[in-house]
């Protein structure tokens, strides 16, 4: 991608796209400024050098189209690019370019709305001080980010001549266009529906581009037909060209979602994991596999450890395998998509181990990490309390310093699998100060005297949650993780691992796969809703891969991780509702499908609670946008 060229083009487009020209274009007149666009050679971006064109790579061309959209898209640039390059298949390029313009337009509409809500006063304060407004802004931002990721997906589809990736990108971008435009007008209020305000110059373009080169419904229908023909949603979503590309997020992107393609090595790893799971899970019915997150199998966890599929990214010196975060992502995806029982090792591998690698002492690392990597040491998280759930900073559990260590008193709540864990990473108060101040993390052995675990039975009648009481529990001084008083910062870095992975959109996929397998291929009424799931899934996967790349690079993508979690929870909760609506299309629904649906309906309420509620996440996103 030519970042210098993109920056120059962005400046040119912003300069030429004056309000007067945008208004002339929206009124049906011919917008001036086209001469400057053609003079810069932009219509020749796709054309071959032999034909006098620029022959730019797909990523650069899409970035130019995105900048064109961001400026208001008053000129037929995409059409001119395609006309000048007859060798480029219009059926792929037209929807990809439209997706890029939508993403740019959405960024501008979001920016206009942020500015308006932070300057418009109501009841003596800016609109953005209202929590409901903040949540709407967060939803706009997440949809804008999804549109941007959809462009990346379409770009990979262009590079690999994969129509489904382009289709999914266009469908997801078009859907985002509708949401962003609607929320923008809602938040602008009456002024936003007048000709005097600038907003309509961009939302009208969003509505037009939404249907350019095919509406989302049309693309959903094609994708859904393909899914049913294959008999698997997951197979379509993972059928990718092996490009080996890792395109960094460009400077003009508001949100960081690097575009990372599948490689041959990762495809081979995926095949190995699938073969292993096909054998290991053969005896587990789908309604049991639907409980993947809560499926506790020490034997299965040990087998993963033996294969090197735990602690994959850790140093070999502590039992790791020094693989990339993207390799680990492949394994996690396949485990969750298949509904493998991952609960035993899950927290230790995903959060406790990485936190100890970052903040733990050499002695702590030696004591815990090799056992975690073998699938022999299980951990739980001591965060929430009876009076401090979403408001975690209100916690009251306290550890007071005593001779040789600490004495802990208090209660932790909703502690998943505390009754089967060997250790807890506890967040508690060790010092004075307000809310976030004076917090530290301690490693606590779950067999410590004075520690008791009381089961909490969930709505399915199962025991996953617990209430953990600390009655003067002693831990030695070397149980302190990181610096005393640095607990809040450490926990926040830990949550980026918890919120950005595929577990935030794959925990109800077993039901989707059972539904697809049971639907008749010719069930035309199912094509659009199944295709919509495919488009969302494919974009979410690309966003998660971008998160893995950022985390591997040492970044802290808290804002982007919150977006993935919010969008993923919405996707997961849509699956059982779509399954319910499509059941009448199946002449004789198999009992396994009905049992899986029954289980997933009861799981679905939890997905927008665990790892941070939807409301808390949208507050985090709003703060990331600069809204206070």
Coordinates of C-alpha atoms in Angstrom, one line a residue:
X1 CA 0.0 0.0 0.0
X2 CA 1.4 3.4 -1.0
X3 CA 0.7 5.5 2.1
X4 CA 2.4 8.6 0.6
X5 CA 0.2 8.5 -2.5
X6 CA -3.0 7.9 -0.3
X7 CA -2.1 10.9 1.8
X8 CA -1.7 13.1 -1.2
X9 CA -4.9 11.9 -2.8
X10 CA -6.8 12.4 0.5
X11 CA -5.6 16.1 0.6
X12 CA -6.7 16.6 -3.0
X13 CA -10.1 15.1 -2.5
X14 CA -10.7 17.1 0.7
X15 CA -9.7 20.3 -1.1
X16 CA -11.9 19.7 -4.1
X17 CA -15.0 18.4 -2.2
X18 CA -16.3 21.8 -1.1
X19 CA -19.8 22.2 0.4
X20 CA -20.9 24.1 -2.7
X21 CA -19.9 21.2 -5.0
X22 CA -21.4 18.6 -2.7
X23 CA -24.7 20.5 -2.6
X24 CA -24.7 20.9 -6.4
X25 CA -24.1 17.2 -6.8
X26 CA -26.9 16.3 -4.3
X27 CA -29.3 18.7 -6.2
X28 CA -28.7 16.7 -9.4
X29 CA -26.3 19.1 -11.1
X30 CA -22.8 18.3 -12.3
X31 CA -20.2 18.9 -9.6
X32 CA -17.2 20.8 -10.6
X33 CA -13.8 19.5 -9.6
X34 CA -13.7 16.4 -11.8
X35 CA -10.9 17.9 -13.9
X36 CA -8.7 18.0 -10.9
X37 CA -9.5 14.3 -10.2
X38 CA -8.8 13.3 -13.7
X39 CA -5.7 15.5 -13.9
X40 CA -4.3 13.5 -10.9
X41 CA -4.8 10.3 -12.9
X42 CA -7.2 8.7 -10.3
X43 CA -9.6 7.2 -12.9
X44 CA -6.5 5.3 -14.2
X45 CA -5.7 3.7 -10.8
X46 CA -6.7 0.2 -11.9
X47 CA -5.7 0.4 -15.6
X48 CA -2.5 -1.5 -16.6
X49 CA 0.7 0.4 -17.3
X50 CA 0.6 -0.9 -20.9
X51 CA -2.8 1.0 -21.2
X52 CA -1.3 4.1 -19.7
X53 CA -2.7 3.4 -16.2
X54 CA -1.2 3.4 -12.8
X55 CA -1.7 -0.3 -12.1
X56 CA -2.0 0.3 -8.3
X57 CA -2.4 -2.6 -5.9
X58 CA -5.8 -3.4 -4.6
X59 CA -5.2 -2.1 -1.1
X60 CA -4.1 1.3 -2.5
X61 CA -7.0 1.5 -4.9
X62 CA -9.5 0.7 -2.1
X63 CA -7.8 3.3 0.2
X64 CA -8.3 5.9 -2.5
X65 CA -11.9 5.0 -2.9
X66 CA -12.3 5.2 0.9
X67 CA -10.7 8.7 0.9
X68 CA -13.1 9.6 -1.9
X69 CA -16.0 8.6 0.3
X70 CA -14.7 10.4 3.3
X71 CA -14.7 13.6 1.2
X72 CA -18.3 13.1 0.2
X73 CA -18.0 11.1 -3.0
X74 CA -19.6 13.6 -5.4
X75 CA -17.8 12.2 -8.5
X76 CA -18.2 8.9 -10.3
X77 CA -14.6 7.8 -9.5
X78 CA -15.3 4.1 -9.0
X79 CA -17.2 3.8 -12.2
X80 CA -14.4 5.6 -14.1
X81 CA -11.8 3.3 -12.6
X82 CA -13.6 0.2 -13.7
X83 CA -14.3 1.6 -17.2
X84 CA -10.6 2.4 -17.7
X85 CA -9.6 -1.2 -16.7
X86 CA -11.8 -3.7 -18.6
X87 CA -9.4 -6.4 -17.6
X88 CA -10.5 -6.0 -13.9
X89 CA -13.7 -8.0 -13.3
X90 CA -16.4 -5.4 -12.6
X91 CA -18.5 -8.0 -10.6
X92 CA -15.8 -8.0 -8.0
X93 CA -14.4 -4.5 -8.2
X94 CA -17.7 -2.6 -8.2
X95 CA -18.9 -3.9 -4.8
X96 CA -15.4 -3.6 -3.3
X97 CA -15.1 0.0 -4.4
X98 CA -18.6 0.8 -3.1
X99 CA -17.7 -0.8 0.2
X100 CA -14.7 1.4 0.5
X101 CA -16.7 4.6 -0.2
X102 CA -19.2 3.5 2.4
X103 CA -16.4 3.1 5.0
X104 CA -15.1 6.6 4.2
X105 CA -18.5 8.2 4.3
X106 CA -19.3 6.5 7.6
X107 CA -16.1 7.9 9.1
X108 CA -17.2 11.5 8.2
X109 CA -20.7 11.0 9.4
X110 CA -19.3 9.7 12.7
X111 CA -17.0 12.7 13.0
X112 CA -19.8 15.1 12.3
X113 CA -22.0 13.5 14.9
X114 CA -19.2 13.5 17.5
X115 CA -18.6 17.2 16.9
X116 CA -22.4 18.0 17.1
X117 CA -23.1 16.0 20.3
X118 CA -20.1 17.6 22.0
X119 CA -20.9 21.2 21.1
X120 CA -24.8 21.1 21.2
X121 CA -26.0 22.2 24.6
X122 CA -29.2 20.8 26.2
X123 CA -30.2 21.2 29.8
X124 CA -27.0 23.2 30.4
X125 CA -24.6 20.5 29.2
X126 CA -23.4 19.0 26.0
X127 CA -25.5 16.2 24.5
X128 CA -22.5 13.8 24.8
X129 CA -22.8 13.9 28.6
X130 CA -26.0 11.9 28.2
X131 CA -25.3 8.2 28.7
X132 CA -27.8 7.1 26.1
X133 CA -26.2 9.4 23.6
X134 CA -22.8 8.0 24.4
X135 CA -24.1 4.5 23.8
X136 CA -25.5 5.5 20.4
X137 CA -22.1 7.1 19.5
X138 CA -20.4 3.8 20.5
X139 CA -22.8 1.8 18.3
X140 CA -22.0 4.2 15.4
X141 CA -18.3 3.8 16.0
X142 CA -18.5 0.0 16.1
X143 CA -20.5 -0.1 12.9
X144 CA -18.0 2.3 11.3
X145 CA -15.2 0.1 12.3
X146 CA -17.0 -2.9 10.9
X147 CA -17.4 -1.1 7.6
X148 CA -13.7 -0.4 7.6
X149 CA -12.9 -4.1 8.3
X150 CA -15.4 -5.1 5.6
X151 CA -13.2 -3.2 3.1
X152 CA -10.2 -5.1 4.2
X153 CA -12.2 -8.4 3.7
X154 CA -13.2 -7.3 0.2
X155 CA -9.6 -6.4 -0.6
X156 CA -8.5 -9.9 0.3
X157 CA -11.3 -11.2 -1.9
X158 CA -10.0 -9.2 -4.8
X159 CA -6.5 -10.4 -4.3
X160 CA -7.6 -14.0 -4.2
X161 CA -10.5 -13.7 -6.6
X162 CA -12.8 -14.9 -3.9
X163 CA -16.3 -13.6 -4.7
X164 CA -17.7 -14.6 -1.2
X165 CA -15.3 -12.4 0.6
X166 CA -16.1 -9.4 -1.6
X167 CA -19.8 -10.2 -1.2
X168 CA -19.5 -10.4 2.6
X169 CA -17.6 -7.1 2.7
X170 CA -20.2 -5.3 0.6
X171 CA -23.1 -6.7 2.5
X172 CA -21.6 -5.8 5.9
X173 CA -20.6 -2.3 4.8
X174 CA -24.1 -1.7 3.4
X175 CA -25.7 -2.8 6.6
X176 CA -23.4 -0.5 8.6
X177 CA -24.3 2.4 6.3
X178 CA -27.9 2.1 7.3
X179 CA -27.2 2.0 11.0
X180 CA -24.7 4.8 10.9
X181 CA -27.0 7.1 8.9
X182 CA -30.0 6.4 11.1
X183 CA -28.2 7.0 14.4
X184 CA -26.5 10.2 13.0
X185 CA -29.9 11.7 12.2
X186 CA -31.3 10.6 15.5
X187 CA -28.5 12.3 17.4
X188 CA -28.5 15.5 15.4
X189 CA -32.2 15.9 16.0
X190 CA -34.3 18.2 13.9
X191 CA -31.4 20.2 12.5
X192 CA -30.0 17.1 10.9
X193 CA -33.0 16.7 8.6
X194 CA -32.8 20.2 7.2
X195 CA -31.1 21.2 3.9
X196 CA -29.1 23.9 5.8
X197 CA -27.1 21.3 7.8
X198 CA -24.2 19.4 6.2
X199 CA -25.2 16.0 7.5
X200 CA -27.5 15.1 4.6
X201 CA -24.7 15.7 2.1
X202 CA -23.1 12.6 3.5
X203 CA -26.0 10.4 4.7
X204 CA -27.7 10.7 1.2
X205 CA -24.5 9.4 -0.3
X206 CA -24.4 6.6 2.3
X207 CA -28.0 5.6 1.3
X208 CA -27.0 5.6 -2.4
X209 CA -23.8 3.6 -1.9
X210 CA -25.7 1.1 0.2
X211 CA -27.5 -0.1 -2.9
X212 CA -24.7 0.5 -5.4
X213 CA -23.3 -2.8 -6.8
X214 CA -26.0 -4.8 -5.0
X215 CA -27.9 -4.3 -1.7
X216 CA -27.0 -6.2 1.4
X217 CA -30.2 -8.4 0.9
X218 CA -29.1 -9.5 -2.5
X219 CA -25.6 -10.4 -1.4
X220 CA -26.9 -12.1 1.8
X221 CA -29.2 -14.2 -0.5
X222 CA -26.2 -15.3 -2.6
X223 CA -24.0 -16.1 0.4
X224 CA -26.8 -18.0 2.1
X225 CA -27.4 -20.2 -0.9
X226 CA -23.7 -21.0 -1.0
X227 CA -23.7 -21.8 2.8
X228 CA -26.6 -24.3 2.4
X229 CA -24.9 -25.8 -0.7
X230 CA -21.8 -26.5 1.4
X231 CA -23.8 -27.5 4.4
X232 CA -21.6 -25.4 6.7
X233 CA -21.4 -21.8 7.7
X234 CA -17.9 -22.2 9.1
X235 CA -16.5 -23.9 6.0
X236 CA -17.5 -20.9 3.9
X237 CA -16.1 -18.4 6.4
X238 CA -12.8 -20.1 6.5
X239 CA -12.5 -20.8 2.7
X240 CA -9.9 -18.2 2.1
X241 CA -7.2 -17.5 -0.5
X242 CA -3.7 -18.2 0.9
X243 CA -2.1 -14.8 0.4
X244 CA 0.2 -14.4 3.4
X245 CA -0.6 -10.7 3.5
X246 CA -0.4 -8.5 6.6
X247 CA -1.4 -5.0 5.7
X248 CA -1.1 -2.5 8.5
X249 CA -3.9 -0.1 9.3
X250 CA -3.2 3.1 7.4
X251 CA -2.7 6.5 9.0
X252 CA -6.1 7.7 7.8
X253 CA -8.0 5.0 9.6
X254 CA -9.8 6.1 12.8
X255 CA -9.7 2.5 14.2
X256 CA -6.8 0.1 14.0
X257 CA -7.8 -3.2 12.4
X258 CA -4.8 -4.5 10.4
X259 CA -5.8 -6.7 7.5
X260 CA -4.2 -10.1 7.9
X261 CA -4.7 -12.9 5.4
X262 CA -4.6 -16.7 5.8
X263 CA -1.3 -18.4 5.0
X264 CA -0.5 -21.9 3.8
X265 CA 1.1 -22.7 7.2
X266 CA -1.9 -21.6 9.1
X267 CA -4.2 -23.5 6.8
X268 CA -2.2 -26.6 7.4
X269 CA -2.5 -26.0 11.2
X270 CA -6.2 -25.5 10.8
X271 CA -6.5 -28.8 9.0
X272 CA -4.5 -30.6 11.8
X273 CA -6.8 -29.2 14.5
X274 CA -9.9 -30.1 12.6
X275 CA -8.7 -33.7 12.2
X276 CA -7.9 -33.9 15.9
X277 CA -11.3 -32.5 16.9
X278 CA -13.2 -34.7 14.6
X279 CA -11.8 -37.7 16.4
X280 CA -11.9 -36.3 20.0
X281 CA -15.4 -34.9 19.8
X282 CA -17.1 -37.6 17.8
X283 CA -19.0 -38.9 20.8
X284 CA -20.2 -35.5 22.0
X285 CA -23.7 -34.5 20.8
X286 CA -24.1 -30.9 19.6
X287 CA -26.2 -29.8 22.6
X288 CA -23.2 -30.8 24.8
X289 CA -20.8 -29.1 22.4
X290 CA -22.9 -25.9 22.6
X291 CA -21.6 -25.5 26.1
X292 CA -18.0 -25.3 24.9
X293 CA -17.1 -22.4 27.2
X294 CA -18.4 -24.3 30.1
X295 CA -17.3 -27.7 29.1
X296 CA -14.7 -28.7 31.7
X297 CA -12.5 -31.6 30.7
X298 CA -9.1 -31.9 32.3
X299 CA -8.3 -34.8 30.1
X300 CA -9.0 -32.8 26.9
X301 CA -7.0 -29.9 28.2
X302 CA -4.0 -32.2 28.8
X303 CA -4.2 -33.5 25.3
X304 CA -4.1 -30.0 23.9
X305 CA -1.0 -29.4 26.1
X306 CA 0.6 -32.5 24.7
X307 CA 0.1 -31.2 21.1
X308 CA 1.5 -27.8 21.9
X309 CA -1.8 -26.1 21.6
X310 CA -1.7 -24.4 25.0
X311 CA 0.8 -21.6 25.8
X312 CA 1.4 -21.4 22.1
X313 CA 2.9 -17.9 22.1
X314 CA 4.9 -18.2 25.3
X315 CA 8.7 -18.6 25.5
X316 CA 10.0 -22.1 25.5
X317 CA 11.9 -21.5 28.7
X318 CA 8.5 -21.5 30.6
X319 CA 6.9 -24.3 28.7
X320 CA 5.7 -22.3 25.7
X321 CA 6.1 -23.0 22.0
X322 CA 7.0 -19.5 20.6
X323 CA 4.3 -19.5 18.0
X324 CA 2.6 -16.4 16.7
X325 CA -0.6 -15.0 18.1
X326 CA -2.1 -15.7 14.7
X327 CA -1.2 -19.4 15.0
X328 CA -2.9 -19.4 18.4
X329 CA -6.0 -17.7 16.9
X330 CA -6.4 -20.6 14.4
X331 CA -6.4 -23.1 17.2
X332 CA -8.9 -21.1 19.3
X333 CA -11.2 -20.6 16.4
X334 CA -11.4 -24.3 15.6
X335 CA -11.9 -25.3 19.2
X336 CA -14.8 -22.9 19.6
X337 CA -16.4 -23.6 16.2
X338 CA -16.4 -27.3 17.0
X339 CA -17.7 -26.8 20.5
X340 CA -14.7 -28.3 22.3
X341 CA -14.7 -28.4 26.1
X342 CA -12.2 -25.7 26.9
X343 CA -13.2 -24.4 30.3
X344 CA -10.6 -26.3 32.3
X345 CA -7.5 -24.5 30.8
X346 CA -9.3 -21.5 29.3
X347 CA -8.7 -18.7 31.8
X348 CA -5.1 -19.8 32.6
X349 CA -4.1 -20.0 29.0
X350 CA -5.8 -16.8 27.9
X351 CA -5.3 -14.5 30.8
X352 CA -3.4 -15.7 33.8
X353 CA -0.4 -16.9 31.9
X354 CA 0.0 -13.8 29.7
X355 CA -0.4 -11.6 32.8
X356 CA 2.3 -13.5 34.6
X357 CA 4.6 -13.3 31.6
X358 CA 4.2 -9.5 31.6
X359 CA 4.2 -8.8 35.4
X360 CA 5.1 -11.9 37.2
X361 CA 8.4 -12.6 38.9
X362 CA 10.7 -15.4 37.6
X363 CA 9.7 -17.6 40.5
X364 CA 6.0 -17.1 39.8
X365 CA 6.5 -17.8 36.1
X366 CA 8.5 -21.0 36.9
X367 CA 5.8 -22.2 39.4
X368 CA 2.8 -21.6 37.2
X369 CA 3.5 -21.3 33.5
X370 CA 5.0 -24.8 32.7
X371 CA 2.0 -26.5 34.4
X372 CA -0.5 -24.3 32.6
X373 CA 1.2 -25.1 29.3
X374 CA 0.8 -28.8 30.0
X375 CA -2.9 -28.4 30.7
X376 CA -2.4 -29.4 34.4
X377 CA -3.0 -26.1 36.2
X378 CA -6.3 -24.4 36.1
X379 CA -7.0 -20.8 37.2
X380 CA -10.0 -18.6 38.0
X381 CA -10.3 -14.8 38.1
X382 CA -11.1 -12.9 41.3
X383 CA -12.6 -9.7 40.1
X384 CA -16.4 -9.2 40.5
X385 CA -17.9 -8.8 44.0
X386 CA -21.5 -8.6 45.3
X387 CA -21.3 -4.8 45.2
X388 CA -18.8 -4.4 42.4
X389 CA -19.7 -6.1 39.1
X390 CA -19.6 -3.7 36.2
X391 CA -18.3 -1.1 38.6
X392 CA -15.2 -3.1 39.4
X393 CA -13.4 -0.2 41.0
X394 CA -16.0 -0.3 43.8
X395 CA -14.5 -3.6 45.1
X396 CA -14.0 -3.9 48.8
X397 CA -12.1 -7.2 49.3
X398 CA -8.9 -6.2 51.2
X399 CA -5.5 -7.7 51.8
X400 CA -3.7 -6.2 54.8
X401 CA 0.0 -6.6 55.2
X402 CA 1.1 -8.9 58.0
X403 CA 4.4 -10.5 58.9
X404 CA 5.6 -12.5 55.9
X405 CA 2.7 -11.7 53.6
X406 CA -1.0 -10.7 53.5
X407 CA -4.3 -11.5 55.2
X408 CA -7.3 -11.3 52.8
X409 CA -10.9 -10.7 53.8
X410 CA -13.9 -10.2 51.5
X411 CA -16.0 -12.0 48.9
X412 CA -15.8 -12.6 45.1
X413 CA -18.8 -13.4 43.0
X414 CA -19.5 -15.0 39.6
X415 CA -16.1 -16.7 39.8
X416 CA -16.2 -19.3 37.0
X417 CA -15.0 -22.8 37.9
X418 CA -13.5 -21.6 41.2
X419 CA -14.5 -25.0 42.5
X420 CA -12.2 -26.8 40.1
X421 CA -9.4 -24.2 39.8
X422 CA -6.0 -24.6 41.5
X423 CA -5.3 -20.9 41.7
X424 CA -7.0 -17.5 41.6
X425 CA -5.6 -14.2 40.4
X426 CA -7.2 -11.9 42.9
X427 CA -7.8 -8.2 42.5
X428 CA -8.1 -6.5 45.9
X429 CA -7.3 -3.4 48.0
X430 CA -3.9 -3.3 49.5
X431 CA -3.6 0.4 50.1
X432 CA -5.6 3.6 50.5
X433 CA -7.0 5.9 47.8
X434 CA -10.1 6.4 45.7
X435 CA -11.6 3.7 43.5
X436 CA -8.7 2.7 41.1
X437 CA -6.0 3.6 43.6
X438 CA -4.5 1.2 46.0
X439 CA -5.5 -2.0 44.1
X440 CA -3.1 -4.9 43.7
X441 CA -3.2 -8.5 42.3
X442 CA -2.3 -11.5 44.4
X443 CA -1.9 -15.2 43.5
X444 CA -4.1 -17.3 45.8
X445 CA -4.0 -21.1 46.1
X446 CA -7.6 -22.4 46.1
X447 CA -6.9 -24.8 49.0
X448 CA -5.8 -22.0 51.3
X449 CA -7.2 -22.2 54.9
X450 CA -10.1 -19.8 55.4
X451 CA -11.1 -19.8 51.7
X452 CA -14.6 -21.3 51.0
X453 CA -16.4 -21.7 47.7
X454 CA -20.2 -21.6 47.5
X455 CA -21.8 -22.8 44.3
X456 CA -24.2 -20.6 42.3
X457 CA -26.5 -22.6 40.0
X458 CA -27.3 -21.0 36.6
X459 CA -30.7 -20.9 34.8
X460 CA -29.8 -24.2 33.1
X461 CA -29.4 -25.9 36.4
X462 CA -25.6 -26.2 36.0
X463 CA -22.8 -25.2 38.3
X464 CA -20.2 -22.9 36.7
X465 CA -20.4 -19.8 38.9
X466 CA -19.3 -19.5 42.5
X467 CA -19.2 -17.2 45.4
X468 CA -15.7 -17.2 47.0
X469 CA -15.3 -16.1 50.6
X470 CA -12.0 -15.0 52.2
X471 CA -11.9 -15.2 55.9
X472 CA -8.5 -14.0 57.0
X473 CA -6.8 -16.0 54.2
X474 CA -3.0 -15.8 54.4
X475 CA -0.8 -15.6 51.3
X476 CA 3.0 -15.1 51.4
X477 CA 4.6 -11.9 50.3
X478 CA 5.8 -13.4 47.1
X479 CA 2.1 -13.8 46.0
X480 CA 2.1 -10.2 44.9
X481 CA 1.9 -9.9 41.1
X482 CA 3.6 -6.8 39.6
X483 CA 3.9 -3.7 41.6
X484 CA 1.8 -3.0 44.7
X485 CA -0.9 -0.5 43.8
X486 CA -0.7 -1.2 40.1
X487 CA -3.6 -3.7 40.0
X488 CA -6.0 -1.6 38.0
X489 CA -3.6 -1.0 35.1
X490 CA -2.7 -4.7 35.1
X491 CA -6.3 -5.8 35.0
X492 CA -7.1 -3.4 32.2
X493 CA -4.2 -4.9 30.1
X494 CA -5.6 -8.4 31.0
X495 CA -9.0 -7.5 29.7
X496 CA -7.7 -6.8 26.2
X497 CA -6.9 -10.5 25.9
X498 CA -10.4 -11.4 27.2
X499 CA -12.4 -9.1 24.9
X500 CA -10.8 -9.4 21.5
X501 CA -10.7 -13.0 20.7
X502 CA -13.0 -15.3 18.7
X503 CA -14.7 -16.5 21.9
X504 CA -16.6 -13.2 21.6
X505 CA -18.4 -14.3 18.5
X506 CA -18.1 -18.1 18.2
X507 CA -19.8 -19.4 21.4
X508 CA -23.1 -20.1 19.7
X509 CA -21.8 -21.2 16.4
X510 CA -22.5 -24.9 17.1
X511 CA -26.2 -24.1 16.8
X512 CA -25.7 -22.3 13.5
X513 CA -23.9 -25.3 12.1
X514 CA -26.6 -27.7 13.2
X515 CA -29.2 -25.4 11.7
X516 CA -27.4 -25.2 8.3
X517 CA -27.0 -29.0 8.2
X518 CA -30.7 -29.5 8.8
X519 CA -32.1 -26.9 6.4
X520 CA -33.0 -28.1 2.9
X521 CA -30.6 -26.6 0.3
X522 CA -33.6 -25.2 -1.7
X523 CA -35.1 -23.4 1.4
X524 CA -35.0 -20.0 -0.4
X525 CA -36.5 -18.2 2.6
X526 CA -33.4 -19.2 4.7
X527 CA -30.8 -17.8 2.2
X528 CA -30.8 -14.2 3.3
X529 CA -30.8 -14.7 7.1
X530 CA -28.1 -17.3 6.8
X531 CA -26.1 -15.1 4.4
X532 CA -26.3 -12.3 6.9
X533 CA -24.7 -14.5 9.5
X534 CA -22.0 -15.4 7.1
X535 CA -21.2 -11.7 6.3
X536 CA -21.0 -10.8 9.9
X537 CA -18.9 -13.8 10.8
X538 CA -16.4 -13.2 8.1
X539 CA -15.9 -9.6 9.1
X540 CA -15.6 -10.4 12.8
X541 CA -13.0 -13.0 12.0
X542 CA -10.9 -10.4 10.2
X543 CA -11.3 -7.9 13.0
X544 CA -10.2 -10.6 15.5
X545 CA -7.1 -11.4 13.4
X546 CA -6.3 -7.7 13.4
X547 CA -6.5 -7.7 17.2
X548 CA -4.2 -10.7 17.4
X549 CA -1.7 -8.8 15.2
X550 CA -1.9 -5.7 17.4
X551 CA -1.4 -7.7 20.6
X552 CA 1.5 -9.6 19.2
X553 CA 3.1 -6.2 18.3
X554 CA 2.8 -5.1 21.9
X555 CA -0.2 -2.7 21.3
X556 CA -3.0 -2.2 23.8
X557 CA -6.1 -2.1 21.6
X558 CA -8.6 -1.6 24.4
X559 CA -11.0 0.5 22.2
X560 CA -11.0 -1.9 19.3
X561 CA -11.3 -5.0 21.6
X562 CA -14.4 -3.5 23.1
X563 CA -15.9 -3.1 19.6
X564 CA -15.2 -6.7 18.7
X565 CA -16.8 -7.8 22.0
X566 CA -19.9 -5.6 21.4
X567 CA -20.4 -6.6 17.8
X568 CA -19.6 -10.2 18.6
X569 CA -22.2 -10.5 21.4
X570 CA -24.9 -9.1 19.1
X571 CA -24.0 -11.7 16.5
X572 CA -24.0 -14.5 19.0
X573 CA -27.4 -13.6 20.3
X574 CA -28.9 -13.3 16.8
X575 CA -28.1 -17.0 16.1
X576 CA -30.8 -18.6 18.3
X577 CA -33.4 -16.1 17.2
X578 CA -32.6 -16.9 13.5
X579 CA -32.7 -20.6 14.3
X580 CA -36.1 -20.2 15.9
X581 CA -37.5 -18.3 12.9
X582 CA -36.2 -20.9 10.3
X583 CA -37.3 -24.0 12.1
X584 CA -40.6 -24.2 10.1
X585 CA -38.6 -24.6 6.9
X586 CA -37.3 -27.9 8.2
X587 CA -39.9 -30.7 7.6
X588 CA -38.8 -32.8 10.5
X589 CA -36.3 -31.0 12.7
X590 CA -33.8 -33.5 14.2
X591 CA -33.9 -33.9 18.0
X592 CA -30.2 -32.8 18.1
X593 CA -31.1 -29.5 16.6
X594 CA -33.9 -28.9 19.0
X595 CA -31.8 -29.8 22.0
X596 CA -29.0 -27.5 20.8
X597 CA -31.5 -24.7 20.3
X598 CA -32.9 -25.2 23.7
X599 CA -29.4 -25.1 25.2
X600 CA -28.3 -22.0 23.2
X601 CA -31.4 -20.0 24.0
X602 CA -30.4 -20.2 27.7
X603 CA -26.7 -19.5 27.0
X604 CA -27.4 -16.4 24.8
X605 CA -28.3 -14.0 27.7
X606 CA -24.8 -14.5 29.2
X607 CA -22.8 -13.5 26.1
X608 CA -23.6 -9.8 26.5
X609 CA -22.7 -9.9 30.2
X610 CA -19.5 -11.9 30.6
X611 CA -16.3 -10.0 29.9
X612 CA -18.0 -6.7 30.4
X613 CA -21.7 -5.9 29.8
X614 CA -22.8 -4.3 26.6
X615 CA -23.5 -1.0 28.4
X616 CA -20.0 -0.9 30.0
X617 CA -18.3 -1.7 26.7
X618 CA -20.2 1.1 25.0
X619 CA -19.0 3.4 27.7
X620 CA -15.4 2.3 27.1
X621 CA -15.9 2.9 23.3
X622 CA -17.4 6.3 24.0
X623 CA -14.4 7.3 26.1
X624 CA -12.1 6.0 23.4
X625 CA -13.8 8.4 21.0
X626 CA -12.9 11.3 23.4
X627 CA -16.4 11.6 24.8
X628 CA -16.5 12.3 28.5

